[in-house]
Amino acid sequence: MAAVAAGTDMFDEIVMAEERFHSEGYQEGYAEGSHAGVVEGRRYGSLHGAKIGSEVGYYLGFALTWQCLLQKCTDEKNSKKMRALDSLVGMIQKFPYEDPTYDKLQEDLEKIRGKFKQFQFCLHSEASCVIYQLFSDSTTTRISSATNKGTRHLG
């Protein structure tokens, strides 16, 4: 009987070893996958954040440039443009660059885009509409000249 018990223990160890190796392999694979996921997530977040930052920076540069240009004109028509610009600049300055966990990030970005479109409508500027499309549709690679001199490819 002692031989049978010893034989049973040997088979139990073999069966348990398989389960143990399976469990250890799962834990190692889970740890590696978690690490790879964090690295990939950080890379994706950096890329996406850079795109948003570039877009918002474009809007701010555009708005500040037009503010400088329109300060010389004080008629009623331009005062509406200046109010739209002041609103756009204010929204951009309140945008949470430092807080990636901000719940309303996409909502605020859409509001900034909407305000930018509103200002474009005030300007009736074809060139700025085409440049805006570069940010909203990454497949667009053409910039139209406002003076209709032709089309230039960014390539």
PDB file of C-alpha atoms in Angstrom:
ATOM      1  CA  MET A   1       0.000   0.000   0.000  1.00  0.00           C
ATOM      2  CA  ALA A   2       2.900   2.345   0.738  1.00  0.00           C
ATOM      3  CA  ALA A   3       4.086   1.975  -2.869  1.00  0.00           C
ATOM      4  CA  VAL A   4       0.627   2.925  -4.177  1.00  0.00           C
ATOM      5  CA  ALA A   5       0.483   5.957  -1.915  1.00  0.00           C
ATOM      6  CA  ALA A   6       3.961   7.032  -3.028  1.00  0.00           C
ATOM      7  CA  GLY A   7       2.902   6.566  -6.680  1.00  0.00           C
ATOM      8  CA  THR A   8      -0.220   8.622  -6.155  1.00  0.00           C
ATOM      9  CA  ASP A   9       1.805  11.448  -4.609  1.00  0.00           C
ATOM     10  CA  MET A  10       4.142  11.450  -7.602  1.00  0.00           C
ATOM     11  CA  PHE A  11       1.211  11.802 -10.037  1.00  0.00           C
ATOM     12  CA  ASP A  12      -0.358  14.461  -7.843  1.00  0.00           C
ATOM     13  CA  GLU A  13       2.875  16.430  -7.983  1.00  0.00           C
ATOM     14  CA  ILE A  14       2.914  16.154 -11.787  1.00  0.00           C
ATOM     15  CA  VAL A  15      -0.728  17.302 -12.044  1.00  0.00           C
ATOM     16  CA  MET A  16      -0.147  20.076  -9.528  1.00  0.00           C
ATOM     17  CA  ALA A  17       3.060  21.128 -11.325  1.00  0.00           C
ATOM     18  CA  GLU A  18       1.078  21.623 -14.538  1.00  0.00           C
ATOM     19  CA  GLU A  19      -1.474  23.775 -12.723  1.00  0.00           C
ATOM     20  CA  ARG A  20       1.301  25.665 -10.930  1.00  0.00           C
ATOM     21  CA  PHE A  21       3.165  26.365 -14.207  1.00  0.00           C
ATOM     22  CA  HIS A  22      -0.085  27.441 -15.831  1.00  0.00           C
ATOM     23  CA  SER A  23      -0.788  29.832 -12.959  1.00  0.00           C
ATOM     24  CA  GLU A  24       2.761  31.230 -12.970  1.00  0.00           C
ATOM     25  CA  GLY A  25       2.667  31.685 -16.757  1.00  0.00           C
ATOM     26  CA  TYR A  26      -0.647  33.487 -16.507  1.00  0.00           C
ATOM     27  CA  GLN A  27       0.713  35.850 -13.829  1.00  0.00           C
ATOM     28  CA  GLU A  28       3.870  36.593 -15.839  1.00  0.00           C
ATOM     29  CA  GLY A  29       1.869  37.157 -19.031  1.00  0.00           C
ATOM     30  CA  TYR A  30      -0.581  39.407 -17.226  1.00  0.00           C
ATOM     31  CA  ALA A  31       2.260  41.491 -15.771  1.00  0.00           C
ATOM     32  CA  GLU A  32       3.979  41.833 -19.183  1.00  0.00           C
ATOM     33  CA  GLY A  33       0.684  42.691 -20.886  1.00  0.00           C
ATOM     34  CA  SER A  34      -0.121  45.290 -18.259  1.00  0.00           C
ATOM     35  CA  HIS A  35       3.279  46.919 -18.694  1.00  0.00           C
ATOM     36  CA  ALA A  36       2.975  46.893 -22.500  1.00  0.00           C
ATOM     37  CA  GLY A  37      -0.524  48.386 -22.213  1.00  0.00           C
ATOM     38  CA  VAL A  38       0.719  51.213 -20.013  1.00  0.00           C
ATOM     39  CA  VAL A  39       3.554  51.998 -22.443  1.00  0.00           C
ATOM     40  CA  GLU A  40       1.220  51.934 -25.448  1.00  0.00           C
ATOM     41  CA  GLY A  41      -1.393  54.008 -23.607  1.00  0.00           C
ATOM     42  CA  ARG A  42       1.185  56.620 -22.647  1.00  0.00           C
ATOM     43  CA  ARG A  43       2.417  56.836 -26.250  1.00  0.00           C
ATOM     44  CA  TYR A  44      -1.137  57.163 -27.589  1.00  0.00           C
ATOM     45  CA  GLY A  45      -2.006  59.762 -24.952  1.00  0.00           C
ATOM     46  CA  SER A  46       1.064  61.824 -25.768  1.00  0.00           C
ATOM     47  CA  LEU A  47       0.283  61.751 -29.473  1.00  0.00           C
ATOM     48  CA  HIS A  48      -3.384  62.607 -28.991  1.00  0.00           C
ATOM     49  CA  GLY A  49      -2.537  65.332 -26.477  1.00  0.00           C
ATOM     50  CA  ALA A  50      -0.020  66.839 -28.881  1.00  0.00           C
ATOM     51  CA  LYS A  51      -2.654  66.969 -31.620  1.00  0.00           C
ATOM     52  CA  ILE A  52      -5.138  68.701 -29.325  1.00  0.00           C
ATOM     53  CA  GLY A  53      -2.471  71.113 -28.115  1.00  0.00           C
ATOM     54  CA  SER A  54      -1.482  71.918 -31.678  1.00  0.00           C
ATOM     55  CA  GLU A  55      -5.096  72.538 -32.657  1.00  0.00           C
ATOM     56  CA  VAL A  56      -5.825  74.775 -29.664  1.00  0.00           C
ATOM     57  CA  GLY A  57      -2.523  76.600 -30.185  1.00  0.00           C
ATOM     58  CA  TYR A  58      -3.481  77.269 -33.787  1.00  0.00           C
ATOM     59  CA  TYR A  59      -6.806  78.739 -32.673  1.00  0.00           C
ATOM     60  CA  LEU A  60      -5.085  80.960 -30.107  1.00  0.00           C
ATOM     61  CA  GLY A  61      -2.491  82.209 -32.598  1.00  0.00           C
ATOM     62  CA  PHE A  62      -5.197  82.865 -35.158  1.00  0.00           C
ATOM     63  CA  ALA A  63      -7.332  84.755 -32.634  1.00  0.00           C
ATOM     64  CA  LEU A  64      -4.471  86.850 -31.254  1.00  0.00           C
ATOM     65  CA  THR A  65      -3.337  87.780 -34.754  1.00  0.00           C
ATOM     66  CA  TRP A  66      -6.818  88.914 -35.716  1.00  0.00           C
ATOM     67  CA  GLN A  67      -7.166  90.824 -32.456  1.00  0.00           C
ATOM     68  CA  CYS A  68      -4.056  92.808 -33.362  1.00  0.00           C
ATOM     69  CA  LEU A  69      -5.350  93.413 -36.889  1.00  0.00           C
ATOM     70  CA  LEU A  70      -8.818  94.483 -35.788  1.00  0.00           C
ATOM     71  CA  GLN A  71      -7.740  96.813 -32.971  1.00  0.00           C
ATOM     72  CA  LYS A  72      -7.208  99.579 -35.522  1.00  0.00           C
ATOM     73  CA  CYS A  73     -10.788  99.315 -36.789  1.00  0.00           C
ATOM     74  CA  THR A  74     -13.456 100.554 -34.386  1.00  0.00           C
ATOM     75  CA  ASP A  75     -16.643 100.361 -36.451  1.00  0.00           C
ATOM     76  CA  GLU A  76     -19.709  98.326 -35.386  1.00  0.00           C
ATOM     77  CA  LYS A  77     -18.967  95.517 -37.826  1.00  0.00           C
ATOM     78  CA  ASN A  78     -15.554  94.904 -36.307  1.00  0.00           C
ATOM     79  CA  SER A  79     -16.788  95.218 -32.725  1.00  0.00           C
ATOM     80  CA  LYS A  80     -18.824  92.026 -33.254  1.00  0.00           C
ATOM     81  CA  LYS A  81     -15.678  90.300 -34.522  1.00  0.00           C
ATOM     82  CA  MET A  82     -13.712  91.567 -31.527  1.00  0.00           C
ATOM     83  CA  ARG A  83     -16.342  90.227 -29.110  1.00  0.00           C
ATOM     84  CA  ALA A  84     -16.176  86.811 -30.809  1.00  0.00           C
ATOM     85  CA  LEU A  85     -12.373  86.912 -30.628  1.00  0.00           C
ATOM     86  CA  ASP A  86     -12.382  87.935 -26.961  1.00  0.00           C
ATOM     87  CA  SER A  87     -14.731  85.059 -26.210  1.00  0.00           C
ATOM     88  CA  LEU A  88     -12.556  82.594 -28.149  1.00  0.00           C
ATOM     89  CA  VAL A  89      -9.374  83.735 -26.418  1.00  0.00           C
ATOM     90  CA  GLY A  90     -11.106  83.510 -23.033  1.00  0.00           C
ATOM     91  CA  MET A  91     -12.274  79.947 -23.724  1.00  0.00           C
ATOM     92  CA  ILE A  92      -8.783  78.924 -24.827  1.00  0.00           C
ATOM     93  CA  GLN A  93      -7.177  80.478 -21.757  1.00  0.00           C
ATOM     94  CA  LYS A  94      -9.568  78.527 -19.510  1.00  0.00           C
ATOM     95  CA  PHE A  95      -8.858  75.258 -21.359  1.00  0.00           C
ATOM     96  CA  PRO A  96      -7.341  72.691 -18.921  1.00  0.00           C
ATOM     97  CA  TYR A  97      -3.974  71.910 -20.571  1.00  0.00           C
ATOM     98  CA  GLU A  98      -2.519  70.388 -17.417  1.00  0.00           C
ATOM     99  CA  ASP A  99      -5.430  68.120 -16.433  1.00  0.00           C
ATOM    100  CA  PRO A 100      -5.835  65.086 -18.726  1.00  0.00           C
ATOM    101  CA  THR A 101      -8.553  63.669 -16.445  1.00  0.00           C
ATOM    102  CA  TYR A 102     -10.828  66.691 -16.912  1.00  0.00           C
ATOM    103  CA  ASP A 103     -14.320  65.280 -17.567  1.00  0.00           C
ATOM    104  CA  LYS A 104     -15.479  67.954 -19.989  1.00  0.00           C
ATOM    105  CA  LEU A 105     -12.306  68.182 -22.083  1.00  0.00           C
ATOM    106  CA  GLN A 106     -14.008  67.091 -25.306  1.00  0.00           C
ATOM    107  CA  GLU A 107     -17.037  69.301 -24.635  1.00  0.00           C
ATOM    108  CA  ASP A 108     -14.839  72.354 -24.086  1.00  0.00           C
ATOM    109  CA  LEU A 109     -12.818  71.537 -27.189  1.00  0.00           C
ATOM    110  CA  GLU A 110     -16.026  71.351 -29.234  1.00  0.00           C
ATOM    111  CA  LYS A 111     -17.118  74.734 -27.835  1.00  0.00           C
ATOM    112  CA  ILE A 112     -13.763  76.237 -28.860  1.00  0.00           C
ATOM    113  CA  ARG A 113     -14.151  74.751 -32.344  1.00  0.00           C
ATOM    114  CA  GLY A 114     -17.659  76.182 -32.560  1.00  0.00           C
ATOM    115  CA  LYS A 115     -16.510  79.632 -31.477  1.00  0.00           C
ATOM    116  CA  PHE A 116     -13.693  79.442 -34.038  1.00  0.00           C
ATOM    117  CA  LYS A 117     -16.217  78.593 -36.778  1.00  0.00           C
ATOM    118  CA  GLN A 118     -18.383  81.490 -35.617  1.00  0.00           C
ATOM    119  CA  PHE A 119     -15.475  83.877 -36.011  1.00  0.00           C
ATOM    120  CA  GLN A 120     -14.648  82.433 -39.419  1.00  0.00           C
ATOM    121  CA  PHE A 121     -18.212  83.143 -40.472  1.00  0.00           C
ATOM    122  CA  CYS A 122     -17.763  86.751 -39.358  1.00  0.00           C
ATOM    123  CA  LEU A 123     -14.613  86.993 -41.469  1.00  0.00           C
ATOM    124  CA  HIS A 124     -15.937  85.203 -44.542  1.00  0.00           C
ATOM    125  CA  SER A 125     -12.397  83.903 -44.955  1.00  0.00           C
ATOM    126  CA  GLU A 126     -12.062  80.962 -47.329  1.00  0.00           C
ATOM    127  CA  ALA A 127      -8.417  80.330 -46.451  1.00  0.00           C
ATOM    128  CA  SER A 128      -9.105  79.977 -42.740  1.00  0.00           C
ATOM    129  CA  CYS A 129     -11.918  77.506 -43.444  1.00  0.00           C
ATOM    130  CA  VAL A 130      -9.578  75.294 -45.444  1.00  0.00           C
ATOM    131  CA  ILE A 131      -6.846  75.513 -42.782  1.00  0.00           C
ATOM    132  CA  TYR A 132      -9.407  74.547 -40.115  1.00  0.00           C
ATOM    133  CA  GLN A 133     -10.212  71.453 -42.162  1.00  0.00           C
ATOM    134  CA  LEU A 134      -6.558  70.429 -41.877  1.00  0.00           C
ATOM    135  CA  PHE A 135      -7.049  70.047 -38.129  1.00  0.00           C
ATOM    136  CA  SER A 136     -10.508  68.514 -38.214  1.00  0.00           C
ATOM    137  CA  ASP A 137      -9.795  66.043 -41.033  1.00  0.00           C
ATOM    138  CA  SER A 138      -6.274  64.663 -41.043  1.00  0.00           C
ATOM    139  CA  THR A 139      -6.685  63.342 -44.609  1.00  0.00           C
ATOM    140  CA  THR A 140      -6.954  66.881 -46.017  1.00  0.00           C
ATOM    141  CA  THR A 141      -3.552  68.071 -47.166  1.00  0.00           C
ATOM    142  CA  ARG A 142      -4.371  71.117 -49.239  1.00  0.00           C
ATOM    143  CA  ILE A 143      -4.333  74.756 -48.339  1.00  0.00           C
ATOM    144  CA  SER A 144      -6.234  77.132 -50.580  1.00  0.00           C
ATOM    145  CA  SER A 145      -4.792  80.545 -51.051  1.00  0.00           C
ATOM    146  CA  ALA A 146      -7.074  83.416 -50.083  1.00  0.00           C
ATOM    147  CA  THR A 147      -5.909  85.304 -53.163  1.00  0.00           C
ATOM    148  CA  ASN A 148      -6.844  82.398 -55.467  1.00  0.00           C
ATOM    149  CA  LYS A 149      -3.274  82.045 -56.726  1.00  0.00           C
ATOM    150  CA  GLY A 150      -3.737  78.300 -56.873  1.00  0.00           C
ATOM    151  CA  THR A 151      -3.396  75.292 -54.659  1.00  0.00           C
ATOM    152  CA  ARG A 152      -0.299  74.226 -52.818  1.00  0.00           C
ATOM    153  CA  HIS A 153       0.230  70.668 -51.574  1.00  0.00           C
ATOM    154  CA  LEU A 154       1.868  70.193 -48.193  1.00  0.00           C
ATOM    155  CA  GLY A 155       3.053  66.677 -49.041  1.00  0.00           C
TER     156      GLY A 155
END
